Coordinates of C-alpha atoms in Angstrom, one line a residue:
X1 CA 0.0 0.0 0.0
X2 CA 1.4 3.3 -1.3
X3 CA 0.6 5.6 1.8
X4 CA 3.8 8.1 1.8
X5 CA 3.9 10.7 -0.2
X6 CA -0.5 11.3 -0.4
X7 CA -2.3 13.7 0.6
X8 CA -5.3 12.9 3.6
X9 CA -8.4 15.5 2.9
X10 CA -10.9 12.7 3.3
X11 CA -11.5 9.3 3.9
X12 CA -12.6 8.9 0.3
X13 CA -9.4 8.7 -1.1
X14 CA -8.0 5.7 1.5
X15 CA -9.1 2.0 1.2
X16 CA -10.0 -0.3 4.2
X17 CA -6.6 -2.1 4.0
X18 CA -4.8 1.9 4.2
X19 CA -7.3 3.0 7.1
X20 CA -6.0 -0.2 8.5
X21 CA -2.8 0.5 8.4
X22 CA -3.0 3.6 9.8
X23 CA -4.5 2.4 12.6
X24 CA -2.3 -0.5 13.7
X25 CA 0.7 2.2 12.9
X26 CA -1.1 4.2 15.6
X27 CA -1.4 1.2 18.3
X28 CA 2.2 0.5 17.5
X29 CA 3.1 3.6 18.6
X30 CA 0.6 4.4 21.2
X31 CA 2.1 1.2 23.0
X32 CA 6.0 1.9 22.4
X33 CA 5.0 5.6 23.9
X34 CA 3.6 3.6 26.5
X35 CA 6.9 1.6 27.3
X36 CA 9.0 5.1 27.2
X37 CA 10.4 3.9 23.6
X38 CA 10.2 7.2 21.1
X39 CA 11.6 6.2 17.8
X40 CA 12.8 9.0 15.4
X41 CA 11.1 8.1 12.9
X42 CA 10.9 11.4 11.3
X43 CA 14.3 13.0 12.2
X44 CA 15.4 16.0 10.4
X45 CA 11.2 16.7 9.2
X46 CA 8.8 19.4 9.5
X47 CA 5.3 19.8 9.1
X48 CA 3.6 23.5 8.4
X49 CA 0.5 23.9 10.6
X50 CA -1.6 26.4 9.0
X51 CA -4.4 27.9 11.3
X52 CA -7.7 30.0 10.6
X53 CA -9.2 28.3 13.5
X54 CA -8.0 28.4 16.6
X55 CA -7.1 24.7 18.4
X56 CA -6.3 23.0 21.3
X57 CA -6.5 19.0 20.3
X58 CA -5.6 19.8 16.7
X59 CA -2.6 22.0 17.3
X60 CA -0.9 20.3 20.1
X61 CA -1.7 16.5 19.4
X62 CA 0.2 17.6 15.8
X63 CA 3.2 19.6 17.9
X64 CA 3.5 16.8 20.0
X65 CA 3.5 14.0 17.8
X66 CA 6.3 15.6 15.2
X67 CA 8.2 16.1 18.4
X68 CA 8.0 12.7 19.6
X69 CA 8.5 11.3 16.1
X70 CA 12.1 13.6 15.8
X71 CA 10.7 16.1 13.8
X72 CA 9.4 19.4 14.2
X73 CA 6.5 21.8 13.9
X74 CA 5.6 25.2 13.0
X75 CA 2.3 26.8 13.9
X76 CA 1.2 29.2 11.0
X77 CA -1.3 31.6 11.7
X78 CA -3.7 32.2 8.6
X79 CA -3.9 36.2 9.5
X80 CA 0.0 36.6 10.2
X81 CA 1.2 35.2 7.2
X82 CA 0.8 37.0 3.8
X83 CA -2.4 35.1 3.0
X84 CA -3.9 38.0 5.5
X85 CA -2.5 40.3 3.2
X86 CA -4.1 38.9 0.3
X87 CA -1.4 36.4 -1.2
X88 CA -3.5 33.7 -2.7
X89 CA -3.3 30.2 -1.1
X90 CA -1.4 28.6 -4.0
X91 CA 1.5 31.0 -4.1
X92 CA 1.5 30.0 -0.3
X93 CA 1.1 26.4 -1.0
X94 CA 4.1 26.6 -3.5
X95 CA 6.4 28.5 -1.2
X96 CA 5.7 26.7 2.3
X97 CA 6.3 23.1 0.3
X98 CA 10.1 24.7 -0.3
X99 CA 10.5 24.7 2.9
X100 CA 8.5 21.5 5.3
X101 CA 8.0 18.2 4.3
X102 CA 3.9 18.7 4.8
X103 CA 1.3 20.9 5.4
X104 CA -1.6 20.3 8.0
X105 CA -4.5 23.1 7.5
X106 CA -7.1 23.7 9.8
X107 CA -9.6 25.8 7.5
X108 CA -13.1 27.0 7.0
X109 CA -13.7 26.3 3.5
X110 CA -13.0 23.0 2.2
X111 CA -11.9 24.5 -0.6
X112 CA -8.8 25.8 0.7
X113 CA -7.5 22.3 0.9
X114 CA -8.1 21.8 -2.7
X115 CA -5.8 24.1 -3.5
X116 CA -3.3 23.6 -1.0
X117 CA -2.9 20.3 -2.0
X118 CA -3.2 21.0 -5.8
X119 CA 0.1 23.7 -5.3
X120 CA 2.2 22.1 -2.9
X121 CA 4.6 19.0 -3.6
X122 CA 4.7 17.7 -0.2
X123 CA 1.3 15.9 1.5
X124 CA -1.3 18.1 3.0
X125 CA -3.8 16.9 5.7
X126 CA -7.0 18.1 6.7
X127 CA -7.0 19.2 10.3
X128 CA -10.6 20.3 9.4
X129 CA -12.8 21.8 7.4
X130 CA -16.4 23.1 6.9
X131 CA -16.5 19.4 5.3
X132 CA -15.1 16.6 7.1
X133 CA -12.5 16.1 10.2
X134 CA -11.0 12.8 8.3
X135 CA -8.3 12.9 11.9
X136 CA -10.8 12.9 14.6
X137 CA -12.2 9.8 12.8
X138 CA -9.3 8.2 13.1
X139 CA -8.7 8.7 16.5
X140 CA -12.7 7.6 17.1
X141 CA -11.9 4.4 14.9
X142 CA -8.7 3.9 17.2
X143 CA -11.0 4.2 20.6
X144 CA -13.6 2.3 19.6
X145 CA -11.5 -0.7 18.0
X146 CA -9.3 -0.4 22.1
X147 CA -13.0 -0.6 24.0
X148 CA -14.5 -3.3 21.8
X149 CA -11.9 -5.5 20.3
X150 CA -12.9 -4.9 16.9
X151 CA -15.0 -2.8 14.7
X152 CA -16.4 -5.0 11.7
X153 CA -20.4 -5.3 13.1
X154 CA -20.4 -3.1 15.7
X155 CA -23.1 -0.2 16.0
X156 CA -22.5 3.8 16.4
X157 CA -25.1 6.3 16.6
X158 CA -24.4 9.5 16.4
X159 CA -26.9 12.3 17.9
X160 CA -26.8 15.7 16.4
X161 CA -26.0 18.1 14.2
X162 CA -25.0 16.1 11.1
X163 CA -21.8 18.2 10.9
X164 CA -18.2 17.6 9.8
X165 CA -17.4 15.8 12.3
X166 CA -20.8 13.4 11.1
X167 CA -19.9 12.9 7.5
X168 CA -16.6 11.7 8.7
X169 CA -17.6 9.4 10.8
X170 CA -20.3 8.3 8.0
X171 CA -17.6 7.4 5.9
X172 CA -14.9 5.7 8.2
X173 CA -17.8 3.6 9.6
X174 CA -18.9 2.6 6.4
X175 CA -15.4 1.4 5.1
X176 CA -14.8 0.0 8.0
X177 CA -18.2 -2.1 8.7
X178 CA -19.3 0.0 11.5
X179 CA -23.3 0.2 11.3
X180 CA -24.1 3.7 11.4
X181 CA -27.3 5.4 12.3
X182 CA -27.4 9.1 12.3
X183 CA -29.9 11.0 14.1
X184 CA -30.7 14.4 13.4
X185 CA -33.3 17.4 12.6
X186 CA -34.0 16.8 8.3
X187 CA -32.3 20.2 8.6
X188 CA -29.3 19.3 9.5
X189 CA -28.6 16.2 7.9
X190 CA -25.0 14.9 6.7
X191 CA -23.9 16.1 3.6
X192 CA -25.6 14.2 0.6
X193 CA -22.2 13.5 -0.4
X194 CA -20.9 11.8 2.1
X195 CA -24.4 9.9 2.8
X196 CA -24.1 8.4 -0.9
X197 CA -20.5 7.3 -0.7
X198 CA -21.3 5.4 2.9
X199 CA -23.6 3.9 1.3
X200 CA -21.5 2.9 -1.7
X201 CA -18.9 1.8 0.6
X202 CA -21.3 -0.3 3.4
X203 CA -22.1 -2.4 0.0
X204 CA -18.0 -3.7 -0.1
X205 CA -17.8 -3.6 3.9
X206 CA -22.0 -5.2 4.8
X207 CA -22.4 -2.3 7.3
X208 CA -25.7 -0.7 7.6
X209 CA -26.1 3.6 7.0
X210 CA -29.4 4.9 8.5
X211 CA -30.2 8.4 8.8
X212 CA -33.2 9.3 10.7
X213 CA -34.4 12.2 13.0
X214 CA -35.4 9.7 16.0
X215 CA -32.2 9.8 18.6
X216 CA -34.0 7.1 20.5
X217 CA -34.3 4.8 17.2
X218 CA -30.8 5.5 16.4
X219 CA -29.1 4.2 19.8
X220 CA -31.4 1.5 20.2
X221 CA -29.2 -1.7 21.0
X222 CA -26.2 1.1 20.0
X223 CA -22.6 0.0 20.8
X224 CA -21.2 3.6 20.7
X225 CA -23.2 7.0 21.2
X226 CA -21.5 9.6 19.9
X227 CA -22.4 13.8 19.8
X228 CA -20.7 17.0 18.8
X229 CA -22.2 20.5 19.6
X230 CA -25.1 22.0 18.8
X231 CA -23.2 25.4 17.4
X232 CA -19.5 24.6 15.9
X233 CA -17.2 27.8 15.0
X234 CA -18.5 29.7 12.7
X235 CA -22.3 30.0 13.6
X236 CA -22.5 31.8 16.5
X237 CA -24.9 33.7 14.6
X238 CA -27.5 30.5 14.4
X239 CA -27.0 30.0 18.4
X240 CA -30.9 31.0 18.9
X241 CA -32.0 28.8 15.8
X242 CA -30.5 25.8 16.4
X243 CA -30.6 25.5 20.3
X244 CA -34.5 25.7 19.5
X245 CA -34.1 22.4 17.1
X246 CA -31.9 20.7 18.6
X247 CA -32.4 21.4 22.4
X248 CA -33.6 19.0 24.3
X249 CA -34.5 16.8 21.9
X250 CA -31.2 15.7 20.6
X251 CA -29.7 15.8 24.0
X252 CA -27.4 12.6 25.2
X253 CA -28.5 12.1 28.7
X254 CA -28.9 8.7 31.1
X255 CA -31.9 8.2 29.8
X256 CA -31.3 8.2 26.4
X257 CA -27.8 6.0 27.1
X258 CA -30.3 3.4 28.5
X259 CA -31.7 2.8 24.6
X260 CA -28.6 1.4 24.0
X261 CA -26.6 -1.5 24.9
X262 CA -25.8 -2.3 28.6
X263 CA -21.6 -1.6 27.6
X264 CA -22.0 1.1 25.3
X265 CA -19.8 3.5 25.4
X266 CA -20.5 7.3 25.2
X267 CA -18.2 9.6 22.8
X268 CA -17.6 13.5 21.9
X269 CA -14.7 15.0 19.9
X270 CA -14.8 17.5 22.0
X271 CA -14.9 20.3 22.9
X272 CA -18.0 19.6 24.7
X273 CA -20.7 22.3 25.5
X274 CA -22.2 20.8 28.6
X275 CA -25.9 21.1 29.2
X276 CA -26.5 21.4 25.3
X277 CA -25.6 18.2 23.5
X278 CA -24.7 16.0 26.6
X279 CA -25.5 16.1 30.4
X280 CA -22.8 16.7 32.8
X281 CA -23.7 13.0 34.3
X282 CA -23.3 11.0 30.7
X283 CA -19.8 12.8 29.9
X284 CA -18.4 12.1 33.4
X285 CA -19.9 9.0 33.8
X286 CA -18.6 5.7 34.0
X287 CA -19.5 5.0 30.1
X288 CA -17.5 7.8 28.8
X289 CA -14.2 7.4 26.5
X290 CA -14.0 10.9 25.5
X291 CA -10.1 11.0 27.6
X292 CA -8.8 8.4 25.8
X293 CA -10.9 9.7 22.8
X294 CA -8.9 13.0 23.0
X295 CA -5.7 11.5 23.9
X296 CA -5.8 8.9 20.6
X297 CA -6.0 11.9 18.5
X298 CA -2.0 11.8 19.6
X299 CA -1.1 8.6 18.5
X300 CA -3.5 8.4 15.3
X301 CA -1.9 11.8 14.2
X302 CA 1.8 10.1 14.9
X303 CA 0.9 7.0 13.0
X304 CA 0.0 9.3 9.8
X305 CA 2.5 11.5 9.7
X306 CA 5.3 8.4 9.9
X307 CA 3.4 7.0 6.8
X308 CA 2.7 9.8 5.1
X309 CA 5.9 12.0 5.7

C-alpha cells in the first residue's frame, strides 16, 4: 500500500486495507509511547501547521507527535502570514512546500484544501474543514477498535447536528463495517455527499447507514453514542435557531444512554458544551471514552505522519 507521499483530505481517497494501516501504525506507537520507547522516525522533518481556526487538540496532538516522532512543527497563523495580506493560497502552497516536508491546515472552506494540495509537492492533511475532520475519525476508529476488540459489526449512533465531524464518521464507519445510524433534525442532515458514498462503501464492507431524525431509534441496541455540539465555529450567529431544534430533543442524557446496549460506550470530539448536547452525568460517567478519545487523536496523528511523511 502506497501511503507516503498522499495527501489525507478525506477518507474517500484511502481504502479499508490503508485505514487499517494507519490504525495498527497508531497502536504501535501508542504502545511503544507507552513503554517510554520514542523512535525518530521522522528525524530532520517538518510539518507546516496552517491555522484560521484556533485549536487546542488539533494543534498540540500535531506539535507533539512531530516532536515525539524527531521532527518538528511550525504553527502558522492564517492572519500573520501574507495570505492575510491577500497572497493567494497557491502562491503560499508553493512557497511553504520549499521549505517543510507537509502541510496540515485547519480551514473554513473545504476548498482551501483543494488548493493547497493541488500547489504544494509535499502531503497536506486536513485538520478540518467546513466538510469533514478525516483525523478525529481516526482517533474515534482507534478508541472504539481499544474498547470493543474490533470494529467490523459493531453499532454507532451519532446524535446531532449532522456536521463535519458526522460525515466523517459516515464514511470511516462505512469502510470499516461499523453500522451507522445518524440522528438528526432533516435540517441538518449529513452532507448528501458523504451519505451516498457510505452507502456505496457499506455495499463492499455489509455495514448498515441509517439516517433518521429519531435519537432514540438511532441508539437503540447502539454500541457507541457519539455527539458533537449543537453550534461549531463559525455559527455563532445560528445559536438562537438551532438551540431551539436541537435542544432538548437531541440531548445525550442517562436516559437516552439506557436505549442502548448495557456496555455502550459514550463519545464526543470534544470540545464539549455541557448542558446542550450531553449532560454533565453521561460525559463524566462511567461509560465515557472521551479521555482516551482525546488523547488517541495523539497517536493516530503520529501514525499518519510516519506513513505519510
Amino acid at each position: 500500500m502506497k501511503i507516503r507521499g498522499r495527501d489525507f483530505l478525506t477518507m474517500k481517497e484511502y481504502s479499508s486495507r490503508e485505514i487499517w494501516q494507519i490504525l495498527e501504525t497508531s497502536k504501535k506507537l501508542k504502545r511503544e509511547a507507552s513503554a517510554g520507547r520514542l523512535r525518530p522516525l521522522l528525524k530532520n522533518k517538518s510539518l507546516g501547521m496552517l491555522f484560521q481556526k484556533p485549536s487546542t487538540r488539533t494543534r498540540v496532538s500535531f506539535e507533539v507527535a512531530m516532536r515525539q516522532l524527531g521532527g518538528s512543527a511550525l504553527y502558522l497563523s492564517w492572519n500573520e502570514l501574507q495570505l492575510g495580506r491577500g497572497e493567494t493560497v497557491a502562491d503560499t502552497a508553493r512557497v511553504l512546500a520549499r521549505y517543510v516536508d507537509g502541510i496540515m491546515a485547519r480551514v473554513f472552506a473545504h476548498s482551501d484544501l483543494e488548493e493547497l494540495a493541488k500547489n504544494a509537492d509535499v502531503p497536506v492533511i486536513n485538520g478540518l474543514s467546513d466538510l469533514c475532520h478525516p483525523v478525529q475519525t481516526l482517533a474515534d476508529l482507534l478508541t472504539i477498535w481499544e474498547k470493543k476488540g474490533e470494529l467490523k459489526g459493531l453499532k454507532l449512533a451519532y446524535v446531532g447536528d449532522g456536521n463535519n465531524v458526522c460525515n466523517s464518521l459516515l464514511l470511516g464507519c462505512a469502510k470499516m463495517g461499523v453500522n451507522i445510524s445518524v440522528a438528526c433534525p432533516e435540517r441538518y442532515n449529513p452532507d448528501e455527499r458523504f451519505i451516498r458514498w457510505a452507502e456505496e462503501e457499506s455495499k463492499l464492507s455489509q455495514a448498515e447507514v441509517e439516517i433518521t431524525g429519531d435519537p432514540e431509534q438511532a441508539v437503540r441496541s447502539a454500541d457507541i453514542i457519539y455527539t458533537d455540539v449543537v453550534v461549531s465555529m463559525g455559527q455563532e450567529a445560528e445559536r438562537a435557531e438551532r438551540e431551539k431544534v436541537f435542544l432538548p430533543k437531541y440531548r445525550v442524557t442517562e436516559d437516552l444512554m439506557k436505549e442502548a446496549s448495557k456496555d455502550a460506550i459514550f463519545m464526543h470530539d470534544l470540545p464539549a458544551h455541557r448542558g446542550e448536547e450531553v449532560t454533565n452525568e453521561v460525559i463524566d460517567g462511567s461509560q465515557s471514552v472521551v479521555w482516551d478519545q482525546a488523547e488517541n487523536r495523539l497517536h493516530t496523528t503520529k501514525g499518519l505522519l510516519s506513513l505519510l511523511i
